[in-house]
Amino acid sequence: MRQRARKGILVFSALMFPLTFFFLSPFVIVLSAASGIVNGSAMVFGLLLLFSIFGSRIFCGWLCPGGAWQDYISGANNRKWNSKGRNLSKYIIWAVWISFIVFLWFQNRPLKGNFLYLMDIDKHYIMVYAIVMSIIYLFTLLTGRRGMCHSLCWMAPFMVTGEKLSDLLHIPRFRLMPAPNTCVSCGKCSSVCPMGLNLAEMVKSGHMDSPECINCLECVDSCPKKAIRFGMYPKQR
């Protein structure tokens, strides 16, 4: 029932992406920064970072339209895409991208806030949307399950940063907790994970924290022995 609700929310999010893209765009924020504007994208990214201090990456698993499209496209290529080297690439791209945005803001100060900046420039909006959707589509076809989340996502680093801040400040946040003694190593949790994580091994180790976990709870709902639970927990020692 919970997964049906989650997937229903993701379907709605995917359908709304042409409208919400303005507030999640990696390009519109650059265009606005070049004019000294702090636009809707910048505000949303900041809110995602703050929310993740308590909510981890729930947005990725339950609300992200880009993630929703990847889930559907991966029907054509369902292989796992998960390695440390591939995961690292999104942080390098993000660091260059965010540094460039900050540089533009610095160059064009004093800054002005405009939540709907560029909303009425249909030519730019449609072109940028088409480019991003093409990247999502082609990259997912090439890589498989949520490959873009692993390697290219411009939003994930904000939330991973929020998670790191939460752990540094010892603030309880939404996370998975294992019960190794009840695990029978059936592997169902690993097989359903959209991020391709080896959850069975993580349960056995007694530590389930991973910056790649999107808190979709597929593993929780698939476990026949209830060896994975979730809630607001501090960092495991």
mmCIF file of C-alpha atoms in Angstrom:
data_model
loop_
_atom_site.group_PDB
_atom_site.id
_atom_site.type_symbol
_atom_site.label_atom_id
_atom_site.label_comp_id
_atom_site.label_asym_id
_atom_site.label_seq_id
_atom_site.Cartn_x
_atom_site.Cartn_y
_atom_site.Cartn_z
ATOM 1 C CA MET A 1 0.000 0.000 0.000
ATOM 2 C CA ARG A 2 2.783 2.428 0.915
ATOM 3 C CA GLN A 3 4.702 1.753 -2.307
ATOM 4 C CA ARG A 4 1.538 2.172 -4.355
ATOM 5 C CA ALA A 5 1.055 5.585 -2.769
ATOM 6 C CA ARG A 6 4.703 6.519 -3.351
ATOM 7 C CA LYS A 7 4.590 5.545 -7.005
ATOM 8 C CA GLY A 8 1.316 7.420 -7.440
ATOM 9 C CA ILE A 9 2.948 10.555 -6.047
ATOM 10 C CA LEU A 10 5.899 10.073 -8.402
ATOM 11 C CA VAL A 11 3.557 9.715 -11.402
ATOM 12 C CA PHE A 12 1.920 13.030 -10.490
ATOM 13 C CA SER A 13 5.336 14.636 -9.993
ATOM 14 C CA ALA A 14 6.504 13.429 -13.416
ATOM 15 C CA LEU A 15 3.386 14.810 -15.094
ATOM 16 C CA MET A 16 3.881 18.167 -13.374
ATOM 17 C CA PHE A 17 7.564 18.388 -14.326
ATOM 18 C CA PRO A 18 6.998 20.835 -17.245
ATOM 19 C CA LEU A 19 5.627 23.286 -14.652
ATOM 20 C CA THR A 20 7.892 22.541 -11.685
ATOM 21 C CA PHE A 21 11.060 22.332 -13.806
ATOM 22 C CA PHE A 22 11.527 26.097 -13.512
ATOM 23 C CA PHE A 23 12.066 25.691 -9.757
ATOM 24 C CA LEU A 24 14.389 22.676 -10.126
ATOM 25 C CA SER A 25 16.366 23.729 -13.188
ATOM 26 C CA PRO A 26 20.180 23.627 -13.233
ATOM 27 C CA PHE A 27 20.260 26.178 -16.094
ATOM 28 C CA VAL A 28 17.642 28.780 -15.153
ATOM 29 C CA ILE A 29 19.514 29.464 -11.915
ATOM 30 C CA VAL A 30 22.639 30.220 -13.978
ATOM 31 C CA LEU A 31 20.737 32.543 -16.329
ATOM 32 C CA SER A 32 19.244 34.425 -13.394
ATOM 33 C CA ALA A 33 22.571 34.587 -11.528
ATOM 34 C CA ALA A 34 24.086 36.272 -14.593
ATOM 35 C CA SER A 35 21.535 39.054 -14.033
ATOM 36 C CA GLY A 36 22.149 39.307 -10.296
ATOM 37 C CA ILE A 37 18.921 37.498 -9.450
ATOM 38 C CA VAL A 38 18.367 34.891 -6.739
ATOM 39 C CA ASN A 39 15.519 33.004 -8.392
ATOM 40 C CA GLY A 40 13.114 30.214 -7.468
ATOM 41 C CA SER A 41 15.630 27.448 -8.209
ATOM 42 C CA ALA A 42 18.142 28.880 -5.737
ATOM 43 C CA MET A 43 15.476 29.153 -3.050
ATOM 44 C CA VAL A 44 14.209 25.611 -3.622
ATOM 45 C CA PHE A 45 17.734 24.151 -3.549
ATOM 46 C CA GLY A 46 18.367 25.951 -0.268
ATOM 47 C CA LEU A 47 15.135 24.573 1.178
ATOM 48 C CA LEU A 48 16.074 21.046 0.066
ATOM 49 C CA LEU A 49 19.374 21.339 1.930
ATOM 50 C CA LEU A 50 17.594 22.526 5.098
ATOM 51 C CA PHE A 51 14.881 19.857 4.844
ATOM 52 C CA SER A 52 17.439 17.081 4.402
ATOM 53 C CA ILE A 53 18.944 17.873 7.807
ATOM 54 C CA PHE A 54 15.842 16.177 9.226
ATOM 55 C CA GLY A 55 14.298 14.397 6.242
ATOM 56 C CA SER A 56 17.431 13.005 4.520
ATOM 57 C CA ARG A 57 16.734 12.237 0.840
ATOM 58 C CA ILE A 58 12.994 11.613 1.104
ATOM 59 C CA PHE A 59 12.507 14.101 -1.731
ATOM 60 C CA CYS A 60 14.501 11.852 -4.074
ATOM 61 C CA GLY A 61 12.497 8.736 -3.321
ATOM 62 C CA TRP A 62 9.034 10.240 -3.071
ATOM 63 C CA LEU A 63 8.808 13.540 -4.956
ATOM 64 C CA CYS A 64 11.588 14.005 -7.512
ATOM 65 C CA PRO A 65 10.169 14.184 -11.063
ATOM 66 C CA GLY A 66 13.573 13.423 -12.582
ATOM 67 C CA GLY A 67 13.789 10.300 -10.446
ATOM 68 C CA ALA A 68 10.259 9.327 -11.470
ATOM 69 C CA TRP A 69 11.126 9.530 -15.167
ATOM 70 C CA GLN A 70 14.247 7.465 -14.550
ATOM 71 C CA ASP A 71 12.167 4.764 -12.854
ATOM 72 C CA TYR A 72 9.949 4.487 -15.937
ATOM 73 C CA ILE A 73 12.759 4.698 -18.486
ATOM 74 C CA SER A 74 14.791 2.063 -16.638
ATOM 75 C CA GLY A 75 12.205 -0.478 -17.775
ATOM 76 C CA ALA A 76 14.297 -0.555 -20.965
ATOM 77 C CA ASN A 77 17.541 -1.034 -18.999
ATOM 78 C CA ASN A 78 17.162 -2.323 -15.455
ATOM 79 C CA ARG A 79 20.790 -3.033 -14.624
ATOM 80 C CA LYS A 80 22.455 -1.603 -11.507
ATOM 81 C CA TRP A 81 24.631 1.484 -11.863
ATOM 82 C CA ASN A 82 26.553 1.828 -8.650
ATOM 83 C CA SER A 83 30.237 2.361 -7.992
ATOM 84 C CA LYS A 84 32.245 4.849 -5.981
ATOM 85 C CA GLY A 85 33.873 6.363 -9.038
ATOM 86 C CA ARG A 86 30.568 6.919 -10.779
ATOM 87 C CA ASN A 87 28.982 8.366 -7.653
ATOM 88 C CA LEU A 88 31.864 10.818 -7.252
ATOM 89 C CA SER A 89 31.277 12.461 -10.631
ATOM 90 C CA LYS A 90 28.100 14.248 -9.542
ATOM 91 C CA TYR A 91 29.936 15.980 -6.695
ATOM 92 C CA ILE A 92 32.662 17.220 -9.042
ATOM 93 C CA ILE A 93 30.066 18.529 -11.497
ATOM 94 C CA TRP A 94 28.072 20.089 -8.643
ATOM 95 C CA ALA A 95 31.135 21.824 -7.166
ATOM 96 C CA VAL A 96 32.003 23.423 -10.518
ATOM 97 C CA TRP A 97 28.375 24.380 -11.172
ATOM 98 C CA ILE A 98 27.680 25.905 -7.746
ATOM 99 C CA SER A 99 31.038 27.733 -7.770
ATOM 100 C CA PHE A 100 30.145 29.293 -11.127
ATOM 101 C CA ILE A 101 26.740 30.408 -9.787
ATOM 102 C CA VAL A 102 28.323 31.987 -6.701
ATOM 103 C CA PHE A 103 30.880 33.718 -8.950
ATOM 104 C CA LEU A 104 28.054 35.179 -11.073
ATOM 105 C CA TRP A 105 26.201 36.365 -7.992
ATOM 106 C CA PHE A 106 29.376 37.995 -6.705
ATOM 107 C CA GLN A 107 30.036 39.670 -10.056
ATOM 108 C CA ASN A 108 26.481 41.016 -10.335
ATOM 109 C CA ARG A 109 25.813 42.199 -6.804
ATOM 110 C CA PRO A 110 23.788 43.733 -5.239
ATOM 111 C CA LEU A 111 21.491 40.739 -5.626
ATOM 112 C CA LYS A 112 17.746 40.862 -6.071
ATOM 113 C CA GLY A 113 15.251 38.122 -5.251
ATOM 114 C CA ASN A 114 12.737 37.153 -7.938
ATOM 115 C CA PHE A 115 11.024 33.794 -7.438
ATOM 116 C CA LEU A 116 9.442 33.764 -10.913
ATOM 117 C CA TYR A 117 12.379 35.213 -12.844
ATOM 118 C CA LEU A 118 12.466 34.071 -16.506
ATOM 119 C CA MET A 119 9.126 32.252 -16.126
ATOM 120 C CA ASP A 120 7.677 34.165 -19.069
ATOM 121 C CA ILE A 121 10.547 33.499 -21.518
ATOM 122 C CA ASP A 122 9.009 30.471 -23.218
ATOM 123 C CA LYS A 123 11.777 30.111 -25.833
ATOM 124 C CA HIS A 124 14.503 29.591 -23.229
ATOM 125 C CA TYR A 125 12.285 27.562 -20.928
ATOM 126 C CA ILE A 126 11.168 25.012 -23.522
ATOM 127 C CA MET A 127 14.674 24.657 -24.957
ATOM 128 C CA VAL A 128 16.280 24.094 -21.546
ATOM 129 C CA TYR A 129 13.543 21.641 -20.527
ATOM 130 C CA ALA A 130 14.027 19.665 -23.748
ATOM 131 C CA ILE A 131 17.812 19.493 -23.188
ATOM 132 C CA VAL A 132 17.487 18.266 -19.586
ATOM 133 C CA MET A 133 14.812 15.689 -20.446
ATOM 134 C CA SER A 134 16.953 14.401 -23.301
ATOM 135 C CA ILE A 135 19.913 13.991 -20.942
ATOM 136 C CA ILE A 136 17.747 12.136 -18.397
ATOM 137 C CA TYR A 137 16.316 9.869 -21.097
ATOM 138 C CA LEU A 138 19.576 9.017 -22.863
ATOM 139 C CA PHE A 139 21.665 8.648 -19.715
ATOM 140 C CA THR A 140 19.107 6.312 -18.115
ATOM 141 C CA LEU A 141 18.961 4.193 -21.266
ATOM 142 C CA LEU A 142 22.753 3.865 -21.166
ATOM 143 C CA THR A 143 23.250 3.334 -17.433
ATOM 144 C CA GLY A 144 20.124 1.683 -16.017
ATOM 145 C CA ARG A 145 18.540 2.166 -12.598
ATOM 146 C CA ARG A 146 18.736 5.781 -11.497
ATOM 147 C CA GLY A 147 22.093 6.200 -13.182
ATOM 148 C CA MET A 148 21.605 9.946 -13.328
ATOM 149 C CA CYS A 149 20.950 10.057 -9.565
ATOM 150 C CA HIS A 150 24.299 8.352 -9.052
ATOM 151 C CA SER A 151 26.410 10.284 -11.533
ATOM 152 C CA LEU A 152 24.855 13.547 -12.768
ATOM 153 C CA CYS A 153 22.132 14.795 -10.405
ATOM 154 C CA TRP A 154 22.551 18.467 -9.513
ATOM 155 C CA MET A 155 20.157 18.278 -6.529
ATOM 156 C CA ALA A 156 21.466 15.227 -4.641
ATOM 157 C CA PRO A 157 24.640 16.971 -3.339
ATOM 158 C CA PHE A 158 22.499 19.594 -1.579
ATOM 159 C CA MET A 159 20.687 16.846 0.326
ATOM 160 C CA VAL A 160 23.802 14.794 1.019
ATOM 161 C CA THR A 161 25.338 17.980 2.462
ATOM 162 C CA GLY A 162 22.274 18.365 4.686
ATOM 163 C CA GLU A 163 22.675 14.777 5.884
ATOM 164 C CA LYS A 164 26.342 15.364 6.706
ATOM 165 C CA LEU A 165 25.449 18.519 8.659
ATOM 166 C CA SER A 166 22.805 16.591 10.574
ATOM 167 C CA ASP A 167 25.282 13.896 11.563
ATOM 168 C CA LEU A 168 27.968 16.446 12.415
ATOM 169 C CA LEU A 169 25.545 18.294 14.718
ATOM 170 C CA HIS A 170 24.131 15.036 16.143
ATOM 171 C CA ILE A 171 20.621 15.852 14.955
ATOM 172 C CA PRO A 172 18.293 12.860 14.525
ATOM 173 C CA ARG A 173 17.159 12.469 10.925
ATOM 174 C CA PHE A 174 15.073 10.070 8.870
ATOM 175 C CA ARG A 175 17.091 6.939 8.263
ATOM 176 C CA LEU A 176 16.961 3.161 7.967
ATOM 177 C CA MET A 177 17.953 0.975 10.908
ATOM 178 C CA PRO A 178 18.804 -2.728 10.578
ATOM 179 C CA ALA A 179 17.901 -5.682 12.771
ATOM 180 C CA PRO A 180 20.678 -8.110 11.734
ATOM 181 C CA ASN A 181 19.496 -10.930 13.990
ATOM 182 C CA THR A 182 16.221 -11.302 12.096
ATOM 183 C CA CYS A 183 17.754 -11.165 8.594
ATOM 184 C CA VAL A 184 17.675 -14.463 6.656
ATOM 185 C CA SER A 185 19.808 -13.182 3.735
ATOM 186 C CA CYS A 186 17.030 -13.680 1.177
ATOM 187 C CA GLY A 187 18.303 -10.706 -0.829
ATOM 188 C CA LYS A 188 14.854 -9.254 -1.555
ATOM 189 C CA CYS A 189 15.839 -5.844 -0.195
ATOM 190 C CA SER A 190 18.813 -5.609 -2.560
ATOM 191 C CA SER A 191 16.813 -6.767 -5.573
ATOM 192 C CA VAL A 192 14.130 -4.059 -5.207
ATOM 193 C CA CYS A 193 16.437 -1.134 -4.360
ATOM 194 C CA PRO A 194 16.125 1.418 -7.205
ATOM 195 C CA MET A 195 19.613 2.705 -6.393
ATOM 196 C CA GLY A 196 21.188 -0.742 -6.701
ATOM 197 C CA LEU A 197 22.553 -0.792 -3.145
ATOM 198 C CA ASN A 198 23.641 -4.065 -1.552
ATOM 199 C CA LEU A 199 21.203 -3.722 1.312
ATOM 200 C CA ALA A 200 21.444 -7.347 2.431
ATOM 201 C CA GLU A 201 25.126 -6.812 3.174
ATOM 202 C CA MET A 202 24.389 -3.501 4.887
ATOM 203 C CA VAL A 203 21.796 -5.136 7.161
ATOM 204 C CA LYS A 204 24.235 -7.873 8.157
ATOM 205 C CA SER A 205 26.919 -5.271 8.937
ATOM 206 C CA GLY A 206 24.518 -3.413 11.231
ATOM 207 C CA HIS A 207 25.054 -0.095 9.406
ATOM 208 C CA MET A 208 22.645 1.151 6.738
ATOM 209 C CA ASP A 209 23.719 4.745 6.225
ATOM 210 C CA SER A 210 24.548 5.482 2.598
ATOM 211 C CA PRO A 211 24.610 8.856 0.834
ATOM 212 C CA GLU A 212 23.051 7.058 -2.150
ATOM 213 C CA CYS A 213 19.962 5.914 -0.208
ATOM 214 C CA ILE A 214 16.851 7.814 -1.375
ATOM 215 C CA ASN A 215 14.592 6.652 1.492
ATOM 216 C CA CYS A 216 12.015 5.098 -0.813
ATOM 217 C CA LEU A 217 11.375 2.298 1.751
ATOM 218 C CA GLU A 218 11.172 -0.377 -0.954
ATOM 219 C CA CYS A 219 13.553 -2.500 1.130
ATOM 220 C CA VAL A 220 11.454 -2.045 4.273
ATOM 221 C CA ASP A 221 8.264 -3.119 2.525
ATOM 222 C CA SER A 222 9.843 -6.099 0.750
ATOM 223 C CA CYS A 223 11.564 -7.647 3.786
ATOM 224 C CA PRO A 224 9.621 -10.744 4.942
ATOM 225 C CA LYS A 225 11.288 -10.688 8.368
ATOM 226 C CA LYS A 226 11.028 -6.952 9.060
ATOM 227 C CA ALA A 227 14.799 -6.751 9.396
ATOM 228 C CA ILE A 228 14.801 -3.097 8.306
ATOM 229 C CA ARG A 229 12.933 -0.364 10.135
ATOM 230 C CA PHE A 230 12.840 3.391 9.684
ATOM 231 C CA GLY A 231 12.324 6.528 11.724
ATOM 232 C CA MET A 232 14.069 9.546 13.184
ATOM 233 C CA TYR A 233 17.400 8.312 14.531
ATOM 234 C CA PRO A 234 20.736 9.905 15.440
ATOM 235 C CA LYS A 235 23.884 8.726 13.681
ATOM 236 C CA GLN A 236 24.985 5.228 14.660
ATOM 237 C CA ARG A 237 28.243 5.084 16.586
#
